[in-house]
PDB file of N, CA and C in Angstrom:
ATOM      1  N   MET A   1      90.079  40.799  57.655  1.00  0.00           N
ATOM      2  CA  MET A   1      89.796  39.962  58.444  1.00  0.00           C
ATOM      3  C   MET A   1      89.721  40.961  59.909  1.00  0.00           C
ATOM      4  N   ALA A   2      88.538  40.584  60.515  1.00  0.00           N
ATOM      5  CA  ALA A   2      88.404  41.494  61.750  1.00  0.00           C
ATOM      6  C   ALA A   2      88.065  40.100  62.848  1.00  0.00           C
ATOM      7  N   SER A   3      88.960  40.415  64.465  1.00  0.00           N
ATOM      8  CA  SER A   3      88.315  39.251  64.917  1.00  0.00           C
ATOM      9  C   SER A   3      88.122  40.243  66.299  1.00  0.00           C
ATOM     10  N   SER A   4      87.397  39.246  67.263  1.00  0.00           N
ATOM     11  CA  SER A   4      87.152  39.570  68.719  1.00  0.00           C
ATOM     12  C   SER A   4      87.360  38.559  69.236  1.00  0.00           C
ATOM     13  N   PRO A   5      88.673  38.709  70.278  1.00  0.00           N
ATOM     14  CA  PRO A   5      89.127  37.509  71.164  1.00  0.00           C
ATOM     15  C   PRO A   5      87.964  37.218  72.363  1.00  0.00           C
ATOM     16  N   GLY A   6      87.917  35.874  72.314  1.00  0.00           N
ATOM     17  CA  GLY A   6      87.007  35.587  73.842  1.00  0.00           C
ATOM     18  C   GLY A   6      87.965  34.217  74.319  1.00  0.00           C
ATOM     19  N   GLU A   7      86.837  33.899  75.257  1.00  0.00           N
ATOM     20  CA  GLU A   7      87.925  32.880  76.167  1.00  0.00           C
ATOM     21  C   GLU A   7      86.816  31.953  76.419  1.00  0.00           C
ATOM     22  N   ARG A   8      85.554  31.986  76.149  1.00  0.00           N
ATOM     23  CA  ARG A   8      84.528  31.020  76.760  1.00  0.00           C
ATOM     24  C   ARG A   8      83.822  30.320  75.248  1.00  0.00           C
ATOM     25  N   GLY A   9      83.427  29.215  75.425  1.00  0.00           N
ATOM     26  CA  GLY A   9      82.361  28.443  74.470  1.00  0.00           C
ATOM     27  C   GLY A   9      83.178  28.111  73.118  1.00  0.00           C
ATOM     28  N   HIS A  10      82.573  27.564  71.920  1.00  0.00           N
ATOM     29  CA  HIS A  10      83.078  27.565  71.051  1.00  0.00           C
ATOM     30  C   HIS A  10      83.478  28.856  69.898  1.00  0.00           C
ATOM     31  N   ALA A  11      84.551  28.849  69.337  1.00  0.00           N
ATOM     32  CA  ALA A  11      85.291  29.974  68.753  1.00  0.00           C
ATOM     33  C   ALA A  11      84.164  30.172  67.139  1.00  0.00           C
ATOM     34  N   LEU A  12      83.916  30.937  66.697  1.00  0.00           N
ATOM     35  CA  LEU A  12      82.843  31.582  65.623  1.00  0.00           C
ATOM     36  C   LEU A  12      84.002  31.818  64.261  1.00  0.00           C
ATOM     37  N   LEU A  13      83.689  31.364  63.230  1.00  0.00           N
ATOM     38  CA  LEU A  13      84.483  31.783  61.936  1.00  0.00           C
ATOM     39  C   LEU A  13      83.546  32.127  60.953  1.00  0.00           C
ATOM     40  N   LEU A  14      83.311  33.415  60.400  1.00  0.00           N
ATOM     41  CA  LEU A  14      82.373  33.645  59.476  1.00  0.00           C
ATOM     42  C   LEU A  14      83.142  34.099  58.241  1.00  0.00           C
ATOM     43  N   ILE A  15      82.826  33.172  56.833  1.00  0.00           N
ATOM     44  CA  ILE A  15      83.622  33.639  55.933  1.00  0.00           C
ATOM     45  C   ILE A  15      82.645  33.992  54.359  1.00  0.00           C
ATOM     46  N   GLY A  16      83.152  35.035  54.029  1.00  0.00           N
ATOM     47  CA  GLY A  16      82.576  35.753  52.854  1.00  0.00           C
ATOM     48  C   GLY A  16      83.348  35.868  51.953  1.00  0.00           C
ATOM     49  N   HIS A  17      82.829  36.457  50.807  1.00  0.00           N
ATOM     50  CA  HIS A  17      83.759  37.105  49.909  1.00  0.00           C
ATOM     51  C   HIS A  17      83.036  38.724  49.782  1.00  0.00           C
ATOM     52  N   LEU A  18      84.271  39.756  49.044  1.00  0.00           N
ATOM     53  CA  LEU A  18      83.764  40.659  48.506  1.00  0.00           C
ATOM     54  C   LEU A  18      83.904  41.046  47.336  1.00  0.00           C
ATOM     55  N   ASP A  19      82.847  41.271  46.561  1.00  0.00           N
ATOM     56  CA  ASP A  19      83.063  40.980  45.046  1.00  0.00           C
ATOM     57  C   ASP A  19      83.668  42.112  44.470  1.00  0.00           C
ATOM     58  N   THR A  20      84.657  42.075  43.537  1.00  0.00           N
ATOM     59  CA  THR A  20      85.370  42.695  43.030  1.00  0.00           C
ATOM     60  C   THR A  20      84.878  42.998  41.463  1.00  0.00           C
ATOM     61  N   VAL A  21      85.336  44.182  40.744  1.00  0.00           N
ATOM     62  CA  VAL A  21      84.880  44.298  39.652  1.00  0.00           C
ATOM     63  C   VAL A  21      86.308  44.685  38.870  1.00  0.00           C
ATOM     64  N   LEU A  22      87.132  43.476  37.701  1.00  0.00           N
ATOM     65  CA  LEU A  22      88.329  44.141  37.441  1.00  0.00           C
ATOM     66  C   LEU A  22      88.235  45.243  36.741  1.00  0.00           C
ATOM     67  N   ASP A  23      89.254  46.243  36.998  1.00  0.00           N
ATOM     68  CA  ASP A  23      89.602  47.029  35.806  1.00  0.00           C
ATOM     69  C   ASP A  23      89.764  46.994  34.320  1.00  0.00           C
ATOM     70  N   GLY A  24      88.953  47.305  33.973  1.00  0.00           N
ATOM     71  CA  GLY A  24      88.908  47.180  32.064  1.00  0.00           C
ATOM     72  C   GLY A  24      87.950  46.207  31.639  1.00  0.00           C
ATOM     73  N   ALA A  25      87.532  45.061  32.704  1.00  0.00           N
ATOM     74  CA  ALA A  25      86.710  44.351  32.180  1.00  0.00           C
ATOM     75  C   ALA A  25      85.604  44.480  31.661  1.00  0.00           C
ATOM     76  N   PRO A  26      85.164  44.349  30.461  1.00  0.00           N
ATOM     77  CA  PRO A  26      83.971  44.534  29.963  1.00  0.00           C
ATOM     78  C   PRO A  26      82.509  43.474  30.537  1.00  0.00           C
ATOM     79  N   HIS A  27      81.657  44.198  30.701  1.00  0.00           N
ATOM     80  CA  HIS A  27      80.602  43.177  31.347  1.00  0.00           C
ATOM     81  C   HIS A  27      79.208  44.013  30.651  1.00  0.00           C
ATOM     82  N   PRO A  28      78.375  43.063  30.415  1.00  0.00           N
ATOM     83  CA  PRO A  28      77.077  43.298  29.951  1.00  0.00           C
ATOM     84  C   PRO A  28      76.237  44.220  30.591  1.00  0.00           C
ATOM     85  N   LYS A  29      76.304  44.217  31.559  1.00  0.00           N
ATOM     86  CA  LYS A  29      75.557  44.970  33.147  1.00  0.00           C
ATOM     87  C   LYS A  29      76.437  45.557  33.798  1.00  0.00           C
ATOM     88  N   PRO A  30      76.797  46.655  33.165  1.00  0.00           N
ATOM     89  CA  PRO A  30      77.710  48.003  33.838  1.00  0.00           C
ATOM     90  C   PRO A  30      76.953  48.327  34.959  1.00  0.00           C
ATOM     91  N   PHE A  31      77.854  48.767  35.900  1.00  0.00           N
ATOM     92  CA  PHE A  31      77.384  49.073  37.343  1.00  0.00           C
ATOM     93  C   PHE A  31      76.822  50.556  37.057  1.00  0.00           C
ATOM     94  N   ALA A  32      75.428  50.754  37.740  1.00  0.00           N
ATOM     95  CA  ALA A  32      74.834  52.019  37.648  1.00  0.00           C
ATOM     96  C   ALA A  32      74.057  52.286  38.693  1.00  0.00           C
ATOM     97  N   ILE A  33      73.529  53.430  39.113  1.00  0.00           N
ATOM     98  CA  ILE A  33      72.809  53.802  40.472  1.00  0.00           C
ATOM     99  C   ILE A  33      71.601  54.695  39.620  1.00  0.00           C
ATOM    100  N   LYS A  34      70.562  54.258  40.126  1.00  0.00           N
ATOM    101  CA  LYS A  34      69.132  54.831  39.636  1.00  0.00           C
ATOM    102  C   LYS A  34      68.593  55.433  40.686  1.00  0.00           C
ATOM    103  N   GLY A  35      68.383  56.505  41.296  1.00  0.00           N
ATOM    104  CA  GLY A  35      67.920  56.759  42.392  1.00  0.00           C
ATOM    105  C   GLY A  35      68.384  56.112  43.574  1.00  0.00           C
ATOM    106  N   LYS A  36      67.543  55.096  44.488  1.00  0.00           N
ATOM    107  CA  LYS A  36      67.834  54.533  45.581  1.00  0.00           C
ATOM    108  C   LYS A  36      68.437  53.159  45.204  1.00  0.00           C
ATOM    109  N   ARG A  37      68.796  52.533  44.049  1.00  0.00           N
ATOM    110  CA  ARG A  37      69.014  51.441  43.522  1.00  0.00           C
ATOM    111  C   ARG A  37      69.925  51.572  42.816  1.00  0.00           C
ATOM    112  N   ALA A  38      70.875  50.392  43.215  1.00  0.00           N
ATOM    113  CA  ALA A  38      72.268  49.999  42.337  1.00  0.00           C
ATOM    114  C   ALA A  38      71.787  48.712  41.579  1.00  0.00           C
ATOM    115  N   THR A  39      72.603  48.820  40.381  1.00  0.00           N
ATOM    116  CA  THR A  39      71.991  47.719  39.228  1.00  0.00           C
ATOM    117  C   THR A  39      73.449  47.220  38.619  1.00  0.00           C
ATOM    118  N   GLY A  40      73.436  46.145  38.087  1.00  0.00           N
ATOM    119  CA  GLY A  40      74.803  45.938  37.463  1.00  0.00           C
ATOM    120  C   GLY A  40      75.512  44.733  37.887  1.00  0.00           C
ATOM    121  N   HIS A  41      76.410  44.505  37.154  1.00  0.00           N
ATOM    122  CA  HIS A  41      77.449  43.435  37.833  1.00  0.00           C
ATOM    123  C   HIS A  41      77.694  43.441  39.160  1.00  0.00           C
ATOM    124  N   VAL A  42      77.576  42.332  39.999  1.00  0.00           N
ATOM    125  CA  VAL A  42      78.314  42.114  41.134  1.00  0.00           C
ATOM    126  C   VAL A  42      77.325  43.203  42.518  1.00  0.00           C
ATOM    127  N   VAL A  43      76.257  43.267  42.236  1.00  0.00           N
ATOM    128  CA  VAL A  43      75.671  44.325  42.994  1.00  0.00           C
ATOM    129  C   VAL A  43      74.931  43.530  44.279  1.00  0.00           C
ATOM    130  N   LYS A  44      74.329  42.020  44.107  1.00  0.00           N
ATOM    131  CA  LYS A  44      73.594  41.313  45.080  1.00  0.00           C
ATOM    132  C   LYS A  44      74.505  39.958  45.207  1.00  0.00           C
ATOM    133  N   ASP A  45      75.447  39.565  44.910  1.00  0.00           N
ATOM    134  CA  ASP A  45      76.018  38.149  44.693  1.00  0.00           C
ATOM    135  C   ASP A  45      76.318  37.944  46.055  1.00  0.00           C
ATOM    136  N   MET A  46      77.018  38.355  46.803  1.00  0.00           N
ATOM    137  CA  MET A  46      76.988  38.258  48.500  1.00  0.00           C
ATOM    138  C   MET A  46      76.944  39.328  49.273  1.00  0.00           C
ATOM    139  N   LYS A  47      76.493  40.595  48.556  1.00  0.00           N
ATOM    140  CA  LYS A  47      76.168  41.555  49.535  1.00  0.00           C
ATOM    141  C   LYS A  47      74.933  41.204  50.845  1.00  0.00           C
ATOM    142  N   GLY A  48      74.000  40.555  50.438  1.00  0.00           N
ATOM    143  CA  GLY A  48      72.816  40.451  51.155  1.00  0.00           C
ATOM    144  C   GLY A  48      73.219  39.257  52.298  1.00  0.00           C
ATOM    145  N   LYS A  49      74.348  38.353  52.129  1.00  0.00           N
ATOM    146  CA  LYS A  49      74.908  37.227  52.573  1.00  0.00           C
ATOM    147  C   LYS A  49      75.837  38.227  53.660  1.00  0.00           C
ATOM    148  N   LEU A  50      76.520  39.212  53.510  1.00  0.00           N
ATOM    149  CA  LEU A  50      77.177  40.108  54.326  1.00  0.00           C
ATOM    150  C   LEU A  50      76.378  40.878  55.410  1.00  0.00           C
ATOM    151  N   VAL A  51      75.298  41.010  54.963  1.00  0.00           N
ATOM    152  CA  VAL A  51      74.515  42.020  55.921  1.00  0.00           C
ATOM    153  C   VAL A  51      73.840  40.978  56.780  1.00  0.00           C
ATOM    154  N   MET A  52      73.669  39.832  56.377  1.00  0.00           N
ATOM    155  CA  MET A  52      72.998  38.707  57.213  1.00  0.00           C
ATOM    156  C   MET A  52      73.918  38.384  58.534  1.00  0.00           C
ATOM    157  N   MET A  53      75.292  38.194  57.898  1.00  0.00           N
ATOM    158  CA  MET A  53      76.182  37.983  58.908  1.00  0.00           C
ATOM    159  C   MET A  53      76.195  38.676  60.080  1.00  0.00           C
ATOM    160  N   LEU A  54      76.579  40.131  59.626  1.00  0.00           N
ATOM    161  CA  LEU A  54      76.475  41.239  60.958  1.00  0.00           C
ATOM    162  C   LEU A  54      74.985  41.318  61.391  1.00  0.00           C
ATOM    163  N   GLN A  55      73.634  41.406  60.893  1.00  0.00           N
ATOM    164  CA  GLN A  55      72.588  41.309  61.592  1.00  0.00           C
ATOM    165  C   GLN A  55      72.557  39.839  62.324  1.00  0.00           C
ATOM    166  N   ALA A  56      73.054  38.736  62.493  1.00  0.00           N
ATOM    167  CA  ALA A  56      72.793  37.728  63.073  1.00  0.00           C
ATOM    168  C   ALA A  56      73.982  38.276  64.590  1.00  0.00           C
ATOM    169  N   LEU A  57      75.252  38.524  63.919  1.00  0.00           N
ATOM    170  CA  LEU A  57      75.758  38.723  65.174  1.00  0.00           C
ATOM    171  C   LEU A  57      75.374  39.972  66.249  1.00  0.00           C
ATOM    172  N   GLU A  58      74.724  40.823  65.630  1.00  0.00           N
ATOM    173  CA  GLU A  58      73.804  41.766  66.528  1.00  0.00           C
ATOM    174  C   GLU A  58      73.076  41.290  67.055  1.00  0.00           C
ATOM    175  N   ALA A  59      72.340  40.711  66.511  1.00  0.00           N
ATOM    176  CA  ALA A  59      71.131  39.527  67.174  1.00  0.00           C
ATOM    177  C   ALA A  59      71.211  38.747  68.386  1.00  0.00           C
ATOM    178  N   LEU A  60      72.441  37.874  68.348  1.00  0.00           N
ATOM    179  CA  LEU A  60      73.153  37.493  69.429  1.00  0.00           C
ATOM    180  C   LEU A  60      73.799  38.175  70.640  1.00  0.00           C
ATOM    181  N   HIS A  61      74.701  39.208  70.183  1.00  0.00           N
ATOM    182  CA  HIS A  61      75.137  40.316  70.945  1.00  0.00           C
ATOM    183  C   HIS A  61      73.917  40.850  71.954  1.00  0.00           C
ATOM    184  N   THR A  62      73.121  41.377  71.470  1.00  0.00           N
ATOM    185  CA  THR A  62      71.968  42.113  71.790  1.00  0.00           C
ATOM    186  C   THR A  62      71.390  41.405  73.363  1.00  0.00           C
ATOM    187  N   PRO A  63      71.466  40.307  73.243  1.00  0.00           N
ATOM    188  CA  PRO A  63      70.929  39.454  74.385  1.00  0.00           C
ATOM    189  C   PRO A  63      72.143  38.996  75.288  1.00  0.00           C
ATOM    190  N   GLY A  64      73.253  38.684  74.699  1.00  0.00           N
ATOM    191  CA  GLY A  64      74.605  38.536  75.540  1.00  0.00           C
ATOM    192  C   GLY A  64      74.385  37.050  75.108  1.00  0.00           C
ATOM    193  N   ALA A  65      73.765  36.630  74.132  1.00  0.00           N
ATOM    194  CA  ALA A  65      74.369  35.232  73.875  1.00  0.00           C
ATOM    195  C   ALA A  65      75.441  34.703  73.166  1.00  0.00           C
ATOM    196  N   LEU A  66      76.263  36.035  73.042  1.00  0.00           N
ATOM    197  CA  LEU A  66      77.948  35.457  72.462  1.00  0.00           C
ATOM    198  C   LEU A  66      78.921  35.220  73.653  1.00  0.00           C
ATOM    199  N   GLY A  67      78.409  36.047  74.794  1.00  0.00           N
ATOM    200  CA  GLY A  67      79.113  35.813  76.157  1.00  0.00           C
ATOM    201  C   GLY A  67      80.576  36.233  75.473  1.00  0.00           C
ATOM    202  N   ASP A  68      81.193  35.212  75.762  1.00  0.00           N
ATOM    203  CA  ASP A  68      82.822  35.645  75.684  1.00  0.00           C
ATOM    204  C   ASP A  68      83.752  34.825  74.845  1.00  0.00           C
ATOM    205  N   ALA A  69      82.594  34.901  73.644  1.00  0.00           N
ATOM    206  CA  ALA A  69      83.335  33.783  72.330  1.00  0.00           C
ATOM    207  C   ALA A  69      84.059  34.406  71.727  1.00  0.00           C
ATOM    208  N   ALA A  70      84.991  33.401  70.993  1.00  0.00           N
ATOM    209  CA  ALA A  70      86.030  34.302  70.059  1.00  0.00           C
ATOM    210  C   ALA A  70      85.068  34.342  68.616  1.00  0.00           C
ATOM    211  N   ILE A  71      85.289  35.430  67.953  1.00  0.00           N
ATOM    212  CA  ILE A  71      84.677  35.516  66.962  1.00  0.00           C
ATOM    213  C   ILE A  71      85.484  36.119  65.777  1.00  0.00           C
ATOM    214  N   THR A  72      85.949  35.526  64.691  1.00  0.00           N
ATOM    215  CA  THR A  72      86.293  36.282  63.545  1.00  0.00           C
ATOM    216  C   THR A  72      85.518  36.080  62.275  1.00  0.00           C
ATOM    217  N   MET A  73      85.786  37.272  61.336  1.00  0.00           N
ATOM    218  CA  MET A  73      84.839  37.489  59.948  1.00  0.00           C
ATOM    219  C   MET A  73      86.001  37.461  59.212  1.00  0.00           C
ATOM    220  N   ALA A  74      86.112  36.454  58.065  1.00  0.00           N
ATOM    221  CA  ALA A  74      86.984  36.533  57.116  1.00  0.00           C
ATOM    222  C   ALA A  74      86.301  36.836  55.905  1.00  0.00           C
ATOM    223  N   LEU A  75      86.730  38.134  55.188  1.00  0.00           N
ATOM    224  CA  LEU A  75      86.017  38.702  53.927  1.00  0.00           C
ATOM    225  C   LEU A  75      87.056  38.590  53.123  1.00  0.00           C
ATOM    226  N   MET A  76      86.973  37.843  52.031  1.00  0.00           N
ATOM    227  CA  MET A  76      88.085  37.718  50.798  1.00  0.00           C
ATOM    228  C   MET A  76      87.723  38.613  49.859  1.00  0.00           C
ATOM    229  N   GLY A  77      88.678  39.348  49.153  1.00  0.00           N
ATOM    230  CA  GLY A  77      88.623  40.245  48.102  1.00  0.00           C
ATOM    231  C   GLY A  77      88.966  39.454  47.045  1.00  0.00           C
ATOM    232  N   ASP A  78      89.595  38.354  46.867  1.00  0.00           N
ATOM    233  CA  ASP A  78      90.218  37.721  45.300  1.00  0.00           C
ATOM    234  C   ASP A  78      89.210  36.612  45.096  1.00  0.00           C
ATOM    235  N   GLU A  79      87.984  36.457  45.415  1.00  0.00           N
ATOM    236  CA  GLU A  79      87.262  35.227  44.907  1.00  0.00           C
ATOM    237  C   GLU A  79      87.048  35.357  43.196  1.00  0.00           C
ATOM    238  N   GLU A  80      87.135  36.615  43.014  1.00  0.00           N
ATOM    239  CA  GLU A  80      87.241  36.268  41.289  1.00  0.00           C
ATOM    240  C   GLU A  80      87.854  35.788  40.882  1.00  0.00           C
ATOM    241  N   LYS A  81      89.401  36.295  41.366  1.00  0.00           N
ATOM    242  CA  LYS A  81      90.649  36.007  40.407  1.00  0.00           C
ATOM    243  C   LYS A  81      91.618  35.542  41.735  1.00  0.00           C
ATOM    244  N   THR A  82      91.738  34.249  42.048  1.00  0.00           N
ATOM    245  CA  THR A  82      92.854  33.847  43.256  1.00  0.00           C
ATOM    246  C   THR A  82      94.193  34.099  42.906  1.00  0.00           C
ATOM    247  N   ARG A  83      95.102  34.614  43.830  1.00  0.00           N
ATOM    248  CA  ARG A  83      96.409  34.388  43.761  1.00  0.00           C
ATOM    249  C   ARG A  83      97.026  33.283  43.946  1.00  0.00           C
ATOM    250  N   ARG A  84      98.120  33.239  43.111  1.00  0.00           N
ATOM    251  CA  ARG A  84      98.969  32.023  43.089  1.00  0.00           C
ATOM    252  C   ARG A  84     100.562  32.159  43.686  1.00  0.00           C
ATOM    253  N   PRO A  85     100.856  31.485  44.394  1.00  0.00           N
ATOM    254  CA  PRO A  85     100.722  30.045  45.038  1.00  0.00           C
ATOM    255  C   PRO A  85      98.936  30.422  46.249  1.00  0.00           C
ATOM    256  N   SER A  86      98.202  29.795  45.950  1.00  0.00           N
ATOM    257  CA  SER A  86      97.258  29.645  46.571  1.00  0.00           C
ATOM    258  C   SER A  86      97.328  29.266  48.050  1.00  0.00           C
ATOM    259  N   ALA A  87      98.371  28.519  48.410  1.00  0.00           N
ATOM    260  CA  ALA A  87      98.452  27.905  49.543  1.00  0.00           C
ATOM    261  C   ALA A  87      99.103  29.707  50.737  1.00  0.00           C
ATOM    262  N   VAL A  88      99.415  30.576  49.933  1.00  0.00           N
ATOM    263  CA  VAL A  88     100.339  31.640  50.071  1.00  0.00           C
ATOM    264  C   VAL A  88      98.896  32.751  50.460  1.00  0.00           C
ATOM    265  N   SER A  89      97.978  32.706  49.382  1.00  0.00           N
ATOM    266  CA  SER A  89      96.971  33.522  49.369  1.00  0.00           C
ATOM    267  C   SER A  89      96.031  33.289  50.466  1.00  0.00           C
ATOM    268  N   SER A  90      95.756  31.877  50.829  1.00  0.00           N
ATOM    269  CA  SER A  90      94.696  31.260  51.607  1.00  0.00           C
ATOM    270  C   SER A  90      95.354  31.091  53.268  1.00  0.00           C
ATOM    271  N   ALA A  91      96.583  31.452  53.344  1.00  0.00           N
ATOM    272  CA  ALA A  91      97.247  31.064  54.430  1.00  0.00           C
ATOM    273  C   ALA A  91      96.448  31.622  55.897  1.00  0.00           C
ATOM    274  N   PRO A  92      95.951  33.069  55.522  1.00  0.00           N
ATOM    275  CA  PRO A  92      94.992  33.587  56.745  1.00  0.00           C
ATOM    276  C   PRO A  92      94.014  33.265  56.951  1.00  0.00           C
ATOM    277  N   LEU A  93      93.399  32.708  56.051  1.00  0.00           N
ATOM    278  CA  LEU A  93      92.204  31.929  56.581  1.00  0.00           C
ATOM    279  C   LEU A  93      92.154  30.495  57.182  1.00  0.00           C
ATOM    280  N   VAL A  94      93.106  29.737  56.507  1.00  0.00           N
ATOM    281  CA  VAL A  94      93.700  28.663  57.399  1.00  0.00           C
ATOM    282  C   VAL A  94      94.174  28.678  58.611  1.00  0.00           C
ATOM    283  N   GLU A  95      94.950  29.730  58.816  1.00  0.00           N
ATOM    284  CA  GLU A  95      95.212  30.170  60.375  1.00  0.00           C
ATOM    285  C   GLU A  95      93.848  30.312  61.073  1.00  0.00           C
ATOM    286  N   ALA A  96      93.068  31.342  60.587  1.00  0.00           N
ATOM    287  CA  ALA A  96      91.908  31.423  61.278  1.00  0.00           C
ATOM    288  C   ALA A  96      91.129  30.377  61.801  1.00  0.00           C
ATOM    289  N   ALA A  97      91.102  29.133  60.758  1.00  0.00           N
ATOM    290  CA  ALA A  97      90.142  28.399  61.093  1.00  0.00           C
ATOM    291  C   ALA A  97      90.629  27.173  61.995  1.00  0.00           C
ATOM    292  N   LYS A  98      91.654  27.477  62.452  1.00  0.00           N
ATOM    293  CA  LYS A  98      92.505  26.547  63.733  1.00  0.00           C
ATOM    294  C   LYS A  98      91.854  26.809  64.894  1.00  0.00           C
ATOM    295  N   GLY A  99      91.484  25.745  65.507  1.00  0.00           N
ATOM    296  CA  GLY A  99      90.653  25.751  66.634  1.00  0.00           C
ATOM    297  C   GLY A  99      89.441  26.102  66.822  1.00  0.00           C
ATOM    298  N   VAL A 100      88.486  26.079  65.433  1.00  0.00           N
ATOM    299  CA  VAL A 100      87.085  26.486  65.504  1.00  0.00           C
ATOM    300  C   VAL A 100      86.371  25.185  65.481  1.00  0.00           C
ATOM    301  N   TYR A 101      85.347  25.188  65.993  1.00  0.00           N
ATOM    302  CA  TYR A 101      84.283  23.955  65.928  1.00  0.00           C
ATOM    303  C   TYR A 101      83.953  23.673  64.600  1.00  0.00           C
ATOM    304  N   ALA A 102      83.574  24.805  64.065  1.00  0.00           N
ATOM    305  CA  ALA A 102      83.060  24.529  62.568  1.00  0.00           C
ATOM    306  C   ALA A 102      82.998  25.932  61.671  1.00  0.00           C
ATOM    307  N   ALA A 103      83.385  25.712  60.388  1.00  0.00           N
ATOM    308  CA  ALA A 103      83.606  27.033  59.839  1.00  0.00           C
ATOM    309  C   ALA A 103      82.842  26.677  58.472  1.00  0.00           C
TER     310      ALA A 103
END
């Protein structure tokens, strides 16, 4: 979780997940790098969306459109296998969502 405090406008919360490959879990498409290309399990699921989040922030920042807005980016690492109790594992995300206009 990363945040930039701000005082003006609506707070912005960007949510995503970081794919994980569980140790010892066999998969029919094992991870491999061939030249400049990565192939296999979880190489594209959320990766493009994470890049789009960062590019959108950069595009809004460059002309000053973000102003003094509070921005939080929450990237969860347990999307494949959430921890129990979920109320405890999701507490930081719930807290980050308080006070934002939309998440």
